[in-house]
Amino acid sequence: MNDYNFAYLDEGTKRMIRRAILKAVAVPGYQVPFASREMPMPYGWGTGGVQVTAACLRPDDRLKVIDQGADDTTNAVSIRKFFQRTARVATTERTGDATIIQTRHRIPEAPLSEGQILVYQVPIPEPLRFLEPRETETRRMHALQEYGLMHLKLYEDIARHGEIATSYAYPVQVSGRYVMDPSPIPKFDNPKLSNCPALQLFGAGREQRIYAVPPYTQVISLDFEDHPFVATKAPHACDLCGDDGSYLDEVITDDAGRRMFICSDTDHCNSRRAAGHVGALTGDAA
Amino acid sequence: MTNSAPDRALSGGFSDMPVEAAQGFRSVLDALSRPGSIVRLNGATPPAPMSPAAGAVALVLLDNTTPLYLAPGHDTPALCAWIAFHTGAPLVSAETAMFALGTWPALQPVSRFAIGTADYPDRAATLIVETDRLDSSGGRLHGPGIETSARLSLPEIAAFRANHARFPLGFDTLFTCGDRLAGLPRSTQVESD
């Protein structure tokens, strides 16, 4: 006997979230309001993503949860345990084996496939919010497709820094219509949003919004002809697996300022190391 | 065993609501996020003329917060009783409905249904259209969810072209036939060839 309804939420709440998800899929990039519930974790810890995942989970799913690319950090471990306990679903750390992947701030390095759903945890879903604090105004700007303010912000980046300095939560336009916040993923991940075979769902619990990018949907990072979008990463190879194409975390290793760069995607790094790839500091770390 | 009207209203629902609703939703989500794909939807046995797939959609998505319009042919006492017992959805006129159920001819004119507002395009109706035939032939589909192009047997082309032309406004459609279902969101471009 389980003490919880399947996937924690009551059926009425799941129906409400499911209806919001379907409208989000029908209008790609548009933020659908939903009656976000209090969850047994604080806002800011992925309550939006957890509610979307709970509404989507089936008993036969294999769930993967990542936090900044890692399967083994507090947030990821807690959410994985939460669904192990309340939905009794199988879990995995392998990107390719997962049917639902809940993520905080990364898209896995391994390409996603058609049978998968990627659920993003979103803190501030409104890309225009820091430019215009009034919800009534930002809603009107989306209705009129009036996104000049966002281009102005990127232009001011160039005027001040010589380049577009926005490096995460980089704004995108979905299917030629809505400008969307892809959640605070590094802009390195932005190209993976576009034409992805997997369904991408975004949940913002505190802000009570759900939005979606259907499979095979065009997602364009905003830019200018003379300052095109560039996906950037630290100019190093992973010190553990040697990959020079993956997104890296910089880790300070002692008080003398020594540092190492390691893949932020732990499954990607572990898989490569298991396959025999080595990095510059492989011996040191082991 | 008698099969009186009250008995019929009480039977035909999911036997394990949380699990079957979860499975049913994923099928609907799959259909709507990949227009042109056809999924199977089992578990519900509503009274005729409602199809098992439409019955499952009702059990997955409808409750007392979702006003429903039953088109002529689907507004039978037996079906009203079944929907009332299993979902509690209030039955309303076409103009105020969040969901609508019926055959394509019976749902006409579809211009009555909510298409959302510029500020809230999500406040649009979802049409559950019962069809005799559902296969991957006929109208050519392009747009989000479709890698290159897909085909779906649509009851007509013009209405769905007009519906897409209003994007981001417009209604969204679920086609049901027996235990099969396909989705056509307003984001899909429809061409006759």
CSV table of C-alpha atoms in Angstrom, one decimal:
chain,number,residue,atom,x,y,z
A,1,MET,CA,0.0,0.0,0.0
A,2,ASN,CA,1.4,3.3,-1.1
A,3,ASP,CA,0.6,6.3,1.2
A,4,TYR,CA,0.4,8.6,-1.7
A,5,ASN,CA,-1.7,8.9,-4.8
A,6,PHE,CA,0.3,7.9,-7.9
A,7,ALA,CA,2.9,10.6,-8.5
A,8,TYR,CA,1.9,12.5,-5.3
A,9,LEU,CA,-0.7,15.0,-6.8
A,10,ASP,CA,-4.4,14.4,-6.5
A,11,GLU,CA,-6.2,13.6,-9.8
A,12,GLY,CA,-8.0,17.0,-10.0
A,13,THR,CA,-4.6,18.8,-9.9
A,14,LYS,CA,-3.1,16.5,-12.5
A,15,ARG,CA,-6.1,17.1,-14.8
A,16,MET,CA,-5.6,20.8,-14.5
A,17,ILE,CA,-1.9,20.6,-15.2
A,18,ARG,CA,-2.5,18.2,-18.1
A,19,ARG,CA,-4.9,20.6,-19.7
A,20,ALA,CA,-2.3,23.4,-19.3
A,21,ILE,CA,0.4,21.3,-20.9
A,22,LEU,CA,-1.8,20.5,-23.9
A,23,LYS,CA,-2.5,24.2,-24.5
A,24,ALA,CA,1.2,24.9,-24.1
A,25,VAL,CA,1.9,22.3,-26.8
A,26,ALA,CA,-0.7,23.9,-29.1
A,27,VAL,CA,0.8,27.4,-28.7
A,28,PRO,CA,4.6,26.8,-28.7
A,29,GLY,CA,6.5,29.2,-26.5
A,30,TYR,CA,3.4,30.8,-24.9
A,31,GLN,CA,3.3,30.7,-21.1
A,32,VAL,CA,0.1,29.1,-20.0
A,33,PRO,CA,-1.0,30.1,-16.5
A,34,PHE,CA,-1.8,27.2,-14.1
A,35,ALA,CA,-2.8,26.8,-10.5
A,36,SER,CA,0.6,25.8,-9.1
A,37,ARG,CA,0.3,23.8,-5.9
A,38,GLU,CA,2.5,23.9,-2.8
A,39,MET,CA,4.9,21.0,-3.0
A,40,PRO,CA,6.9,19.4,-0.2
A,41,MET,CA,9.9,21.4,-1.2
A,42,PRO,CA,10.6,25.1,-1.3
A,43,TYR,CA,9.9,27.3,-4.4
A,44,GLY,CA,13.2,27.6,-6.3
A,45,TRP,CA,13.9,23.9,-5.9
A,46,GLY,CA,12.0,22.8,-9.0
A,47,THR,CA,8.4,22.8,-7.9
A,48,GLY,CA,7.2,23.7,-11.4
A,49,GLY,CA,9.3,20.9,-13.0
A,50,VAL,CA,8.1,18.5,-10.4
A,51,GLN,CA,4.4,19.2,-11.0
A,52,VAL,CA,4.9,18.9,-14.8
A,53,THR,CA,6.8,15.6,-14.3
A,54,ALA,CA,4.1,14.3,-11.9
A,55,ALA,CA,1.4,15.1,-14.5
A,56,CYS,CA,3.3,13.3,-17.2
A,57,LEU,CA,4.7,10.2,-15.4
A,58,ARG,CA,3.4,6.7,-16.1
A,59,PRO,CA,4.3,3.7,-14.0
A,60,ASP,CA,6.4,2.3,-16.7
A,61,ASP,CA,8.6,5.4,-17.1
A,62,ARG,CA,12.3,5.6,-16.4
A,63,LEU,CA,13.1,8.9,-14.8
A,64,LYS,CA,16.4,10.8,-14.9
A,65,VAL,CA,16.9,14.0,-12.9
A,66,ILE,CA,19.8,16.3,-13.4
A,67,ASP,CA,20.9,19.5,-11.6
A,68,GLN,CA,23.4,21.6,-13.7
A,69,GLY,CA,24.0,18.4,-15.6
A,70,ALA,CA,24.8,16.2,-12.6
A,71,ASP,CA,22.7,13.3,-11.4
A,72,ASP,CA,24.3,13.2,-8.0
A,73,THR,CA,23.7,16.7,-6.5
A,74,THR,CA,21.2,17.4,-3.7
A,75,ASN,CA,18.4,18.7,-5.8
A,76,ALA,CA,18.6,15.9,-8.3
A,77,VAL,CA,18.8,13.2,-5.7
A,78,SER,CA,15.9,14.6,-3.7
A,79,ILE,CA,13.6,14.8,-6.7
A,80,ARG,CA,14.5,11.4,-7.9
A,81,LYS,CA,13.8,9.9,-4.4
A,82,PHE,CA,10.5,11.8,-4.3
A,83,PHE,CA,9.2,10.1,-7.4
A,84,GLN,CA,10.7,6.7,-6.5
A,85,ARG,CA,8.6,7.0,-3.3
A,86,THR,CA,5.4,8.5,-4.6
A,87,ALA,CA,5.2,7.0,-8.1
A,88,ARG,CA,7.4,3.9,-7.7
A,89,VAL,CA,9.0,4.6,-11.1
A,90,ALA,CA,12.3,3.2,-12.2
A,91,THR,CA,15.1,5.7,-12.3
A,92,THR,CA,18.3,5.9,-14.3
A,93,GLU,CA,21.3,8.1,-14.7
A,94,ARG,CA,21.8,7.2,-18.4
A,95,THR,CA,20.4,9.8,-20.7
A,96,GLY,CA,19.6,7.3,-23.4
A,97,ASP,CA,17.7,5.0,-21.1
A,98,ALA,CA,15.4,7.7,-19.7
A,99,THR,CA,11.9,8.3,-20.9
A,100,ILE,CA,11.4,11.5,-18.8
A,101,ILE,CA,14.3,13.7,-17.9
A,102,GLN,CA,13.7,16.5,-15.4
A,103,THR,CA,16.5,19.1,-15.6
A,104,ARG,CA,17.7,22.1,-13.8
A,105,HIS,CA,19.7,24.4,-16.1
A,106,ARG,CA,21.2,22.0,-18.6
A,107,ILE,CA,20.3,20.0,-21.7
A,108,PRO,CA,22.1,16.6,-21.7
A,109,GLU,CA,25.1,16.3,-24.1
A,110,ALA,CA,23.7,13.0,-25.6
A,111,PRO,CA,21.2,13.7,-28.3
A,112,LEU,CA,17.6,13.1,-27.2
A,113,SER,CA,15.2,10.9,-29.1
A,114,GLU,CA,11.5,10.8,-30.0
A,115,GLY,CA,10.3,8.8,-27.1
A,116,GLN,CA,11.7,11.2,-24.5
A,117,ILE,CA,10.3,14.2,-22.6
A,118,LEU,CA,12.6,16.8,-21.2
A,119,VAL,CA,11.1,18.8,-18.3
A,120,TYR,CA,12.8,22.0,-17.4
A,121,GLN,CA,12.7,23.7,-14.0
A,122,VAL,CA,12.1,27.4,-14.6
A,123,PRO,CA,12.6,30.2,-12.0
A,124,ILE,CA,11.5,33.3,-14.0
A,125,PRO,CA,9.5,32.2,-17.1
A,126,GLU,CA,9.0,35.7,-18.5
A,127,PRO,CA,11.9,36.7,-20.7
A,128,LEU,CA,10.8,40.4,-20.6
A,129,ARG,CA,10.4,40.5,-16.8
A,130,PHE,CA,13.7,42.2,-16.0
A,131,LEU,CA,13.0,44.8,-18.7
A,132,GLU,CA,9.4,45.4,-17.8
A,133,PRO,CA,8.1,44.4,-14.3
A,134,ARG,CA,4.4,44.7,-15.1
A,135,GLU,CA,2.7,41.5,-16.0
A,136,THR,CA,-0.1,43.4,-17.8
A,137,GLU,CA,2.5,45.1,-20.0
A,138,THR,CA,4.6,42.0,-20.8
A,139,ARG,CA,1.4,40.1,-21.7
A,140,ARG,CA,0.5,42.8,-24.1
A,141,MET,CA,3.9,42.8,-25.6
A,142,HIS,CA,3.7,39.1,-26.3
A,143,ALA,CA,0.2,39.6,-27.8
A,144,LEU,CA,1.5,42.3,-30.2
A,145,GLN,CA,4.7,40.4,-30.8
A,146,GLU,CA,6.4,43.6,-29.7
A,147,TYR,CA,9.9,42.4,-28.8
A,148,GLY,CA,11.9,45.5,-29.6
A,149,LEU,CA,12.8,45.9,-25.9
A,150,MET,CA,14.6,42.5,-25.9
A,151,HIS,CA,16.7,43.4,-29.0
A,152,LEU,CA,17.5,46.7,-27.3
A,153,LYS,CA,18.8,44.9,-24.3
A,154,LEU,CA,21.0,42.7,-26.5
A,155,TYR,CA,22.2,45.9,-28.3
A,156,GLU,CA,23.1,47.5,-25.0
A,157,ASP,CA,25.2,44.4,-24.2
A,158,ILE,CA,27.1,45.0,-27.4
A,159,ALA,CA,27.4,48.8,-26.8
A,160,ARG,CA,28.8,48.2,-23.3
A,161,HIS,CA,30.8,45.0,-23.7
A,162,GLY,CA,31.5,44.7,-27.4
A,163,GLU,CA,29.5,41.5,-27.7
A,164,ILE,CA,26.2,40.0,-26.5
A,165,ALA,CA,27.3,39.3,-22.8
A,166,THR,CA,24.1,37.3,-22.0
A,167,SER,CA,25.6,33.9,-21.3
A,168,TYR,CA,22.6,31.9,-19.8
A,169,ALA,CA,18.8,32.2,-20.0
A,170,TYR,CA,19.6,33.5,-23.5
A,171,PRO,CA,16.3,34.5,-25.1
A,172,VAL,CA,14.9,32.5,-28.1
A,173,GLN,CA,12.0,32.8,-30.5
A,174,VAL,CA,9.9,29.7,-30.9
A,175,SER,CA,8.5,28.8,-34.3
A,176,GLY,CA,8.7,32.4,-35.5
A,177,ARG,CA,6.2,33.7,-32.9
A,178,TYR,CA,6.8,33.8,-29.1
A,179,VAL,CA,10.0,35.0,-27.5
A,180,MET,CA,10.7,32.5,-24.7
A,181,ASP,CA,13.1,32.1,-21.8
A,182,PRO,CA,14.7,28.7,-22.2
A,183,SER,CA,15.3,28.7,-18.4
A,184,PRO,CA,18.9,29.4,-17.1
A,185,ILE,CA,20.6,26.9,-19.4
A,186,PRO,CA,24.0,28.1,-20.7
A,187,LYS,CA,23.7,29.6,-24.2
A,188,PHE,CA,26.0,26.7,-25.2
A,189,ASP,CA,22.8,24.5,-24.9
A,190,ASN,CA,20.6,26.8,-27.0
A,191,PRO,CA,21.2,25.1,-30.4
A,192,LYS,CA,19.9,21.8,-28.9
A,193,LEU,CA,16.5,23.4,-28.3
A,194,SER,CA,15.8,23.6,-32.0
A,195,ASN,CA,14.5,20.8,-34.1
A,196,CYS,CA,14.8,18.4,-31.1
A,197,PRO,CA,13.1,15.0,-31.5
A,198,ALA,CA,12.0,15.0,-27.9
A,199,LEU,CA,9.1,17.0,-26.4
A,200,GLN,CA,10.3,19.9,-24.2
A,201,LEU,CA,8.1,21.1,-21.3
A,202,PHE,CA,8.9,24.0,-19.0
A,203,GLY,CA,7.4,24.4,-15.5
A,204,ALA,CA,7.6,27.5,-13.3
A,205,GLY,CA,6.1,26.7,-9.9
A,206,ARG,CA,6.3,30.0,-8.1
A,207,GLU,CA,5.4,32.0,-11.2
A,208,GLN,CA,2.6,29.5,-12.1
A,209,ARG,CA,3.4,29.1,-15.8
A,210,ILE,CA,3.8,26.1,-18.1
A,211,TYR,CA,5.2,26.3,-21.6
A,212,ALA,CA,6.4,23.9,-24.3
A,213,VAL,CA,8.5,23.4,-27.3
A,214,PRO,CA,7.0,20.5,-29.4
A,215,PRO,CA,9.4,18.1,-31.2
A,216,TYR,CA,11.0,19.3,-34.4
A,217,THR,CA,10.2,22.9,-33.7
A,218,GLN,CA,12.4,25.7,-34.8
A,219,VAL,CA,13.9,27.7,-31.9
A,220,ILE,CA,16.1,30.6,-32.8
A,221,SER,CA,18.4,32.5,-30.4
A,222,LEU,CA,17.9,36.2,-30.9
A,223,ASP,CA,20.9,38.0,-32.4
A,224,PHE,CA,21.9,40.6,-35.0
A,225,GLU,CA,23.3,40.1,-38.5
A,226,ASP,CA,26.6,41.7,-37.5
A,227,HIS,CA,26.7,40.1,-34.1
A,228,PRO,CA,25.5,36.5,-34.7
A,229,PHE,CA,24.6,34.2,-31.8
A,230,VAL,CA,27.6,32.1,-30.7
A,231,ALA,CA,27.3,29.2,-28.3
A,232,THR,CA,30.3,29.5,-26.0
A,233,LYS,CA,32.0,27.3,-23.4
A,234,ALA,CA,35.3,27.4,-21.5
A,235,PRO,CA,38.1,26.9,-24.0
A,236,HIS,CA,39.4,23.7,-22.5
A,237,ALA,CA,39.0,19.9,-22.7
A,238,CYS,CA,37.5,18.0,-19.8
A,239,ASP,CA,40.3,17.1,-17.4
A,240,LEU,CA,38.7,13.8,-16.6
A,241,CYS,CA,37.5,12.5,-20.0
A,242,GLY,CA,39.3,14.7,-22.4
A,243,ASP,CA,36.2,15.8,-24.3
A,244,ASP,CA,36.7,19.2,-25.9
A,245,GLY,CA,33.2,19.6,-27.1
A,246,SER,CA,31.1,19.3,-23.9
A,247,TYR,CA,30.0,22.1,-21.5
A,248,LEU,CA,32.5,22.4,-18.6
A,249,ASP,CA,32.4,23.3,-14.9
A,250,GLU,CA,35.4,25.0,-13.4
A,251,VAL,CA,36.4,23.4,-10.1
A,252,ILE,CA,38.8,25.1,-7.7
A,253,THR,CA,40.9,22.2,-6.2
A,254,ASP,CA,43.1,23.9,-3.6
A,255,ASP,CA,43.9,27.2,-1.8
A,256,ALA,CA,46.7,27.9,-4.2
A,257,GLY,CA,44.3,28.6,-7.1
A,258,ARG,CA,44.7,25.3,-8.9
A,259,ARG,CA,41.7,24.4,-10.9
A,260,MET,CA,40.3,21.8,-13.2
A,261,PHE,CA,37.6,21.8,-15.8
A,262,ILE,CA,35.2,18.8,-15.9
A,263,CYS,CA,32.1,18.0,-17.9
A,264,SER,CA,29.0,19.4,-16.3
A,265,ASP,CA,27.0,16.4,-17.6
A,266,THR,CA,28.1,13.6,-15.3
A,267,ASP,CA,26.5,10.8,-17.3
A,268,HIS,CA,28.3,12.0,-20.5
A,269,CYS,CA,31.7,12.2,-18.6
A,270,ASN,CA,31.3,8.8,-16.9
A,271,SER,CA,30.3,7.1,-20.1
A,272,ARG,CA,33.3,8.4,-21.9
A,273,ARG,CA,35.7,7.4,-19.0
A,274,ALA,CA,34.1,4.0,-19.0
A,275,ALA,CA,34.9,3.8,-22.7
A,276,GLY,CA,38.5,4.5,-22.0
A,277,HIS,CA,38.8,8.2,-22.7
A,278,VAL,CA,41.2,10.0,-20.4
A,279,GLY,CA,41.8,13.7,-19.6
A,280,ALA,CA,44.8,15.7,-18.5
A,281,LEU,CA,44.2,15.1,-14.8
A,282,THR,CA,42.6,11.6,-14.9
A,283,GLY,CA,45.3,10.1,-12.7
A,284,ASP,CA,45.2,13.0,-10.1
A,285,ALA,CA,41.5,12.7,-9.7
A,286,ALA,CA,41.4,9.0,-9.2
B,1,MET,CA,-27.6,-8.7,-14.7
B,2,THR,CA,-29.9,-5.9,-15.9
B,3,ASN,CA,-28.4,-3.1,-18.0
B,4,SER,CA,-30.7,-0.3,-17.0
B,5,ALA,CA,-29.8,3.3,-17.7
B,6,PRO,CA,-28.4,4.0,-14.2
B,7,ASP,CA,-26.2,0.9,-14.4
B,8,ARG,CA,-24.8,2.0,-17.7
B,9,ALA,CA,-24.0,5.5,-16.3
B,10,LEU,CA,-22.1,4.0,-13.4
B,11,SER,CA,-20.0,1.5,-15.5
B,12,GLY,CA,-17.5,2.0,-18.3
B,13,GLY,CA,-15.0,4.2,-16.4
B,14,PHE,CA,-11.3,3.5,-15.7
B,15,SER,CA,-10.7,0.6,-13.2
B,16,ASP,CA,-7.5,2.2,-11.9
B,17,MET,CA,-8.0,6.0,-12.3
B,18,PRO,CA,-4.5,7.4,-11.4
B,19,VAL,CA,-2.6,4.9,-13.6
B,20,GLU,CA,-5.0,4.7,-16.6
B,21,ALA,CA,-5.4,8.5,-16.6
B,22,ALA,CA,-1.6,8.8,-16.6
B,23,GLN,CA,-1.3,6.4,-19.5
B,24,GLY,CA,-4.2,8.1,-21.4
B,25,PHE,CA,-2.8,11.5,-20.9
B,26,ARG,CA,0.6,10.5,-22.4
B,27,SER,CA,-1.2,9.1,-25.4
B,28,VAL,CA,-3.1,12.4,-25.9
B,29,LEU,CA,0.1,14.4,-25.3
B,30,ASP,CA,1.9,12.3,-27.8
B,31,ALA,CA,-0.9,12.8,-30.4
B,32,LEU,CA,-1.1,16.5,-30.0
B,33,SER,CA,2.7,17.1,-29.9
B,34,ARG,CA,3.2,15.0,-33.0
B,35,PRO,CA,0.3,16.0,-35.3
B,36,GLY,CA,-0.6,13.2,-37.8
B,37,SER,CA,0.5,10.4,-35.5
B,38,ILE,CA,-2.3,8.0,-34.4
B,39,VAL,CA,-2.3,6.6,-30.9
B,40,ARG,CA,-4.5,4.0,-29.2
B,41,LEU,CA,-6.6,5.0,-26.1
B,42,ASN,CA,-8.3,2.2,-24.2
B,43,GLY,CA,-9.9,1.7,-20.8
B,44,ALA,CA,-13.2,3.6,-21.3
B,45,THR,CA,-16.5,2.1,-22.5
B,46,PRO,CA,-18.9,5.0,-22.7
B,47,PRO,CA,-22.5,4.6,-24.1
B,48,ALA,CA,-22.9,4.9,-27.8
B,49,PRO,CA,-22.4,7.0,-29.9
B,50,MET,CA,-19.3,8.1,-27.9
B,51,SER,CA,-16.2,6.2,-28.9
B,52,PRO,CA,-13.9,4.5,-26.4
B,53,ALA,CA,-11.1,6.9,-27.3
B,54,ALA,CA,-13.3,10.0,-26.8
B,55,GLY,CA,-14.5,8.4,-23.5
B,56,ALA,CA,-10.9,8.1,-22.4
B,57,VAL,CA,-10.2,11.7,-23.3
B,58,ALA,CA,-13.2,12.7,-21.2
B,59,LEU,CA,-12.0,10.7,-18.2
B,60,VAL,CA,-8.4,12.1,-18.5
B,61,LEU,CA,-9.2,15.8,-19.1
B,62,LEU,CA,-12.8,16.6,-17.9
B,63,ASP,CA,-14.0,17.5,-14.5
B,64,ASN,CA,-16.4,20.0,-12.8
B,65,THR,CA,-14.2,22.9,-13.9
B,66,THR,CA,-14.5,22.2,-17.7
B,67,PRO,CA,-17.7,23.2,-19.4
B,68,LEU,CA,-18.6,20.8,-22.1
B,69,TYR,CA,-20.7,21.1,-25.2
B,70,LEU,CA,-22.4,18.0,-26.6
B,71,ALA,CA,-23.3,18.4,-30.3
B,72,PRO,CA,-26.6,17.0,-31.6
B,73,GLY,CA,-26.3,13.2,-31.8
B,74,HIS,CA,-24.1,13.1,-28.7
B,75,ASP,CA,-26.5,14.8,-26.4
B,76,THR,CA,-28.4,11.6,-25.5
B,77,PRO,CA,-29.7,11.0,-22.0
B,78,ALA,CA,-27.5,8.0,-21.6
B,79,LEU,CA,-24.3,9.8,-22.5
B,80,CYS,CA,-25.3,12.9,-20.5
B,81,ALA,CA,-25.7,10.6,-17.4
B,82,TRP,CA,-22.4,8.9,-18.1
B,83,ILE,CA,-20.5,12.1,-18.4
B,84,ALA,CA,-22.2,13.6,-15.3
B,85,PHE,CA,-21.3,10.6,-13.2
B,86,HIS,CA,-17.7,10.1,-14.4
B,87,THR,CA,-16.6,13.7,-14.9
B,88,GLY,CA,-19.1,16.1,-13.4
B,89,ALA,CA,-18.5,18.4,-16.4
B,90,PRO,CA,-21.3,21.0,-16.7
B,91,LEU,CA,-23.0,20.9,-20.0
B,92,VAL,CA,-23.1,24.3,-21.7
B,93,SER,CA,-23.7,26.0,-25.0
B,94,ALA,CA,-21.1,25.9,-27.8
B,95,GLU,CA,-20.0,29.5,-27.2
B,96,THR,CA,-19.0,29.0,-23.6
B,97,ALA,CA,-17.6,25.5,-23.9
B,98,MET,CA,-14.0,24.6,-23.0
B,99,PHE,CA,-14.4,21.2,-24.6
B,100,ALA,CA,-16.9,20.1,-27.3
B,101,LEU,CA,-17.8,16.6,-28.4
B,102,GLY,CA,-19.5,15.5,-31.6
B,103,THR,CA,-19.1,14.6,-35.3
B,104,TRP,CA,-17.7,17.2,-37.6
B,105,PRO,CA,-21.1,18.0,-39.3
B,106,ALA,CA,-22.8,18.2,-35.9
B,107,LEU,CA,-20.2,20.6,-34.5
B,108,GLN,CA,-20.9,23.2,-37.3
B,109,PRO,CA,-20.5,26.1,-37.4
B,110,VAL,CA,-17.2,25.8,-35.6
B,111,SER,CA,-16.9,29.6,-35.6
B,112,ARG,CA,-18.9,29.4,-32.4
B,113,PHE,CA,-16.1,28.0,-30.4
B,114,ALA,CA,-13.7,29.9,-28.2
B,115,ILE,CA,-10.4,30.7,-29.9
B,116,GLY,CA,-8.8,32.5,-26.9
B,117,THR,CA,-7.8,36.1,-26.7
B,118,ALA,CA,-4.7,38.0,-27.8
B,119,ASP,CA,-3.6,38.2,-24.2
B,120,TYR,CA,-4.7,34.6,-23.3
B,121,PRO,CA,-4.6,32.4,-26.3
B,122,ASP,CA,-4.8,29.4,-24.0
B,123,ARG,CA,-8.5,30.2,-23.3
B,124,ALA,CA,-9.6,28.3,-26.4
B,125,ALA,CA,-11.8,25.3,-26.9
B,126,THR,CA,-10.7,21.8,-27.5
B,127,LEU,CA,-12.9,19.9,-30.0
B,128,ILE,CA,-13.2,16.2,-29.7
B,129,VAL,CA,-14.3,15.2,-33.2
B,130,GLU,CA,-15.7,11.7,-33.7
B,131,THR,CA,-14.9,10.3,-37.1
B,132,ASP,CA,-15.7,7.1,-39.0
B,133,ARG,CA,-12.3,7.0,-40.6
B,134,LEU,CA,-8.9,7.9,-39.2
B,135,ASP,CA,-5.7,7.2,-41.1
B,136,SER,CA,-2.5,8.7,-42.5
B,137,SER,CA,-3.9,9.9,-45.8
B,138,GLY,CA,-5.5,13.1,-47.1
B,139,GLY,CA,-4.5,16.6,-45.8
B,140,ARG,CA,-0.8,17.3,-45.7
B,141,LEU,CA,0.4,18.7,-42.3
B,142,HIS,CA,3.4,20.9,-41.6
B,143,GLY,CA,4.5,22.7,-38.4
B,144,PRO,CA,5.7,22.2,-34.9
B,145,GLY,CA,5.8,18.5,-33.9
B,146,ILE,CA,6.3,17.3,-37.5
B,147,GLU,CA,9.8,16.5,-38.8
B,148,THR,CA,9.1,17.0,-42.5
B,149,SER,CA,5.4,16.5,-43.3
B,150,ALA,CA,2.6,14.2,-42.3
B,151,ARG,CA,-0.9,13.3,-43.5
B,152,LEU,CA,-4.1,12.9,-41.7
B,153,SER,CA,-7.6,12.1,-42.9
B,154,LEU,CA,-9.4,15.4,-42.0
B,155,PRO,CA,-13.1,15.9,-42.5
B,156,GLU,CA,-12.3,19.1,-44.4
B,157,ILE,CA,-9.3,21.3,-45.2
B,158,ALA,CA,-10.7,24.9,-45.3
B,159,ALA,CA,-11.8,25.1,-41.7
B,160,PHE,CA,-8.4,24.0,-40.4
B,161,ARG,CA,-6.5,26.3,-42.7
B,162,ALA,CA,-8.7,29.2,-41.5
B,163,ASN,CA,-8.1,28.1,-37.9
B,164,HIS,CA,-4.3,28.0,-38.3
B,165,ALA,CA,-4.4,31.4,-40.1
B,166,ARG,CA,-5.5,33.0,-36.7
B,167,PHE,CA,-2.6,31.6,-34.8
B,168,PRO,CA,-1.8,32.0,-31.9
B,169,LEU,CA,-5.6,32.1,-31.6
B,170,GLY,CA,-7.7,29.1,-32.6
B,171,PHE,CA,-9.3,25.9,-31.3
B,172,ASP,CA,-7.4,22.7,-31.0
B,173,THR,CA,-8.8,19.4,-32.3
B,174,LEU,CA,-8.6,15.7,-31.2
B,175,PHE,CA,-10.0,13.2,-33.7
B,176,THR,CA,-11.3,10.0,-32.3
B,177,CYS,CA,-12.3,6.8,-34.1
B,178,GLY,CA,-13.0,3.7,-32.1
B,179,ASP,CA,-10.0,3.3,-29.7
B,180,ARG,CA,-7.7,5.5,-31.9
B,181,LEU,CA,-6.9,9.2,-31.6
B,182,ALA,CA,-5.0,11.9,-33.5
B,183,GLY,CA,-4.3,15.5,-32.6
B,184,LEU,CA,-4.4,18.7,-34.7
B,185,PRO,CA,-3.3,21.7,-32.7
B,186,ARG,CA,-3.9,25.2,-34.1
B,187,SER,CA,-0.1,25.5,-34.8
B,188,THR,CA,-0.4,23.0,-37.7
B,189,GLN,CA,-0.5,24.2,-41.3
B,190,VAL,CA,-2.9,22.2,-43.4
B,191,GLU,CA,-2.8,21.8,-47.2
B,192,SER,CA,-5.0,19.9,-49.5
B,193,ASP,CA,-2.0,18.3,-51.1
